[in-house]
Amino acid sequence: MPFTPLHLGPALALKSLAKHKFSLLIFAWAQILMDLQPLAVILTGKGQAHGVTHTFLLAIPIGLAASLSGRLVVLGLARLCGKKTGTTPWLTWRIAILSGLTGSLSHVLLDALIYTDMHPFWPFISTNPLVTGQLTDGGMATLLVYTGIAGLIVMGVSGLVDWIGQP
Ligand SMILES: [Zn+2]
């Protein structure tokens, strides 16, 4: 972690720029999958909070799992709601995989900037060269909130411009 929902801050900024080429839902699903291990450690009191799931190597299969399962669930729900999913370009495999991997890999990167107990480059490097001590947990949380607010503002302005531009 930082608190899992805070990881959505950069995702909102990314969504505001990439629009339909990025799935916020699959990115968010990847955040949840990434923090299942720390949650289990918190609940049981056993294990390392930022263990092997918080490495770039393991973030790849977790991101792919988020892509696969997230796409299946979203398309299934869309079909249940009567949306014709076969003819729409949204949530292609490419978008799902990019969104899932962006979610899991950015999760490791952001956590690695503040947690000394992480080994993001495991098994190649056994320390955390990304943590400098310059950024605190609170500082990271503030940064993530601000990026989320910036993304929401861009989305709002973009939506307004689109709306104004409609005939
Ligand atoms: Zn985490």
PDB file of N, CA, C and O and ligand atoms in Angstrom, residues 1-4 7 31 34-36 38 49-50 53-54 107-108 111 115 118, ligand 1:
ATOM      1  N   MET A   1       0.848  -1.166   0.000  1.00  0.00           N
ATOM      2  CA  MET A   1       0.000   0.000   0.000  1.00  0.00           C
ATOM      3  C   MET A   1       0.903   1.241   0.000  1.00  0.00           C
ATOM      4  O   MET A   1       2.038   1.057   0.337  1.00  0.00           O
ATOM      5  N   PRO A   2       0.564   2.455  -0.402  1.00  0.00           N
ATOM      6  CA  PRO A   2      -0.384   3.324   0.268  1.00  0.00           C
ATOM      7  C   PRO A   2      -1.830   2.794   0.151  1.00  0.00           C
ATOM      8  O   PRO A   2      -2.066   1.884  -0.635  1.00  0.00           O
ATOM      9  N   PHE A   3      -2.690   3.336   1.012  1.00  0.00           N
ATOM     10  CA  PHE A   3      -4.086   2.928   1.028  1.00  0.00           C
ATOM     11  C   PHE A   3      -4.534   2.690  -0.413  1.00  0.00           C
ATOM     12  O   PHE A   3      -4.423   3.572  -1.252  1.00  0.00           O
ATOM     13  N   THR A   4      -4.996   1.485  -0.686  1.00  0.00           N
ATOM     14  CA  THR A   4      -5.223   1.028  -2.066  1.00  0.00           C
ATOM     15  C   THR A   4      -5.969   2.023  -2.963  1.00  0.00           C
ATOM     16  O   THR A   4      -5.533   2.269  -4.089  1.00  0.00           O
ATOM     17  N   HIS A   7      -4.125   4.716  -5.098  1.00  0.00           N
ATOM     18  CA  HIS A   7      -3.445   4.374  -6.353  1.00  0.00           C
ATOM     19  C   HIS A   7      -4.267   4.800  -7.570  1.00  0.00           C
ATOM     20  O   HIS A   7      -3.765   4.841  -8.675  1.00  0.00           O
ATOM     21  N   GLN A  31      -5.200  -3.006  -8.655  1.00  0.00           N
ATOM     22  CA  GLN A  31      -4.784  -2.482  -7.343  1.00  0.00           C
ATOM     23  C   GLN A  31      -5.254  -3.401  -6.223  1.00  0.00           C
ATOM     24  O   GLN A  31      -4.528  -3.664  -5.263  1.00  0.00           O
ATOM     25  N   MET A  34      -3.239  -6.592  -6.205  1.00  0.00           N
ATOM     26  CA  MET A  34      -1.888  -6.332  -5.702  1.00  0.00           C
ATOM     27  C   MET A  34      -1.850  -6.275  -4.173  1.00  0.00           C
ATOM     28  O   MET A  34      -0.878  -6.695  -3.557  1.00  0.00           O
ATOM     29  N   ASP A  35      -2.891  -5.757  -3.565  1.00  0.00           N
ATOM     30  CA  ASP A  35      -2.861  -5.577  -2.111  1.00  0.00           C
ATOM     31  C   ASP A  35      -3.558  -6.690  -1.342  1.00  0.00           C
ATOM     32  O   ASP A  35      -3.778  -6.562  -0.131  1.00  0.00           O
ATOM     33  N   LEU A  36      -3.871  -7.808  -2.010  1.00  0.00           N
ATOM     34  CA  LEU A  36      -4.450  -8.944  -1.283  1.00  0.00           C
ATOM     35  C   LEU A  36      -3.438  -9.535  -0.297  1.00  0.00           C
ATOM     36  O   LEU A  36      -3.791  -9.878   0.828  1.00  0.00           O
ATOM     37  N   PRO A  38      -0.741  -7.977   1.240  1.00  0.00           N
ATOM     38  CA  PRO A  38      -0.622  -7.141   2.443  1.00  0.00           C
ATOM     39  C   PRO A  38      -1.864  -7.195   3.334  1.00  0.00           C
ATOM     40  O   PRO A  38      -1.753  -7.160   4.556  1.00  0.00           O
ATOM     41  N   ALA A  49       4.610  -7.759   4.809  1.00  0.00           N
ATOM     42  CA  ALA A  49       3.574  -6.919   4.198  1.00  0.00           C
ATOM     43  C   ALA A  49       3.823  -6.691   2.715  1.00  0.00           C
ATOM     44  O   ALA A  49       2.920  -6.853   1.897  1.00  0.00           O
ATOM     45  N   HIS A  50       5.030  -6.314   2.381  1.00  0.00           N
ATOM     46  CA  HIS A  50       5.351  -6.075   0.975  1.00  0.00           C
ATOM     47  C   HIS A  50       6.255  -7.195   0.491  1.00  0.00           C
ATOM     48  O   HIS A  50       7.441  -7.010   0.287  1.00  0.00           O
ATOM     49  N   THR A  53       4.667 -10.278  -3.961  1.00  0.00           N
ATOM     50  CA  THR A  53       3.664  -9.680  -4.859  1.00  0.00           C
ATOM     51  C   THR A  53       4.035  -8.235  -5.194  1.00  0.00           C
ATOM     52  O   THR A  53       3.613  -7.717  -6.226  1.00  0.00           O
ATOM     53  N   HIS A  54       4.814  -7.611  -4.330  1.00  0.00           N
ATOM     54  CA  HIS A  54       5.220  -6.227  -4.565  1.00  0.00           C
ATOM     55  C   HIS A  54       6.599  -6.162  -5.212  1.00  0.00           C
ATOM     56  O   HIS A  54       7.486  -5.441  -4.772  1.00  0.00           O
ATOM     57  N   HIS A 107       1.762   0.212  -9.358  1.00  0.00           N
ATOM     58  CA  HIS A 107       1.559  -0.058  -7.930  1.00  0.00           C
ATOM     59  C   HIS A 107       2.897  -0.349  -7.250  1.00  0.00           C
ATOM     60  O   HIS A 107       3.216   0.220  -6.207  1.00  0.00           O
ATOM     61  N   VAL A 108       3.684  -1.221  -7.871  1.00  0.00           N
ATOM     62  CA  VAL A 108       5.004  -1.553  -7.309  1.00  0.00           C
ATOM     63  C   VAL A 108       5.885  -0.306  -7.271  1.00  0.00           C
ATOM     64  O   VAL A 108       6.542  -0.024  -6.269  1.00  0.00           O
ATOM     65  N   ASP A 111       4.660   2.191  -4.500  1.00  0.00           N
ATOM     66  CA  ASP A 111       4.947   1.655  -3.163  1.00  0.00           C
ATOM     67  C   ASP A 111       6.445   1.642  -2.889  1.00  0.00           C
ATOM     68  O   ASP A 111       6.892   1.942  -1.785  1.00  0.00           O
ATOM     69  N   TYR A 115       8.507   2.564   0.730  1.00  0.00           N
ATOM     70  CA  TYR A 115       8.650   1.461   1.683  1.00  0.00           C
ATOM     71  C   TYR A 115      10.022   0.800   1.607  1.00  0.00           C
ATOM     72  O   TYR A 115      10.396   0.245   0.574  1.00  0.00           O
ATOM     73  N   MET A 118      10.431  -3.188   0.923  1.00  0.00           N
ATOM     74  CA  MET A 118      10.160  -3.777  -0.398  1.00  0.00           C
ATOM     75  C   MET A 118      11.449  -4.149  -1.116  1.00  0.00           C
ATOM     76  O   MET A 118      12.490  -3.545  -0.893  1.00  0.00           O
TER      77      MET A 118
HETATM   78 ZN    ZN B   1       0.583  -2.170  -2.197  1.00  0.00          ZN
END
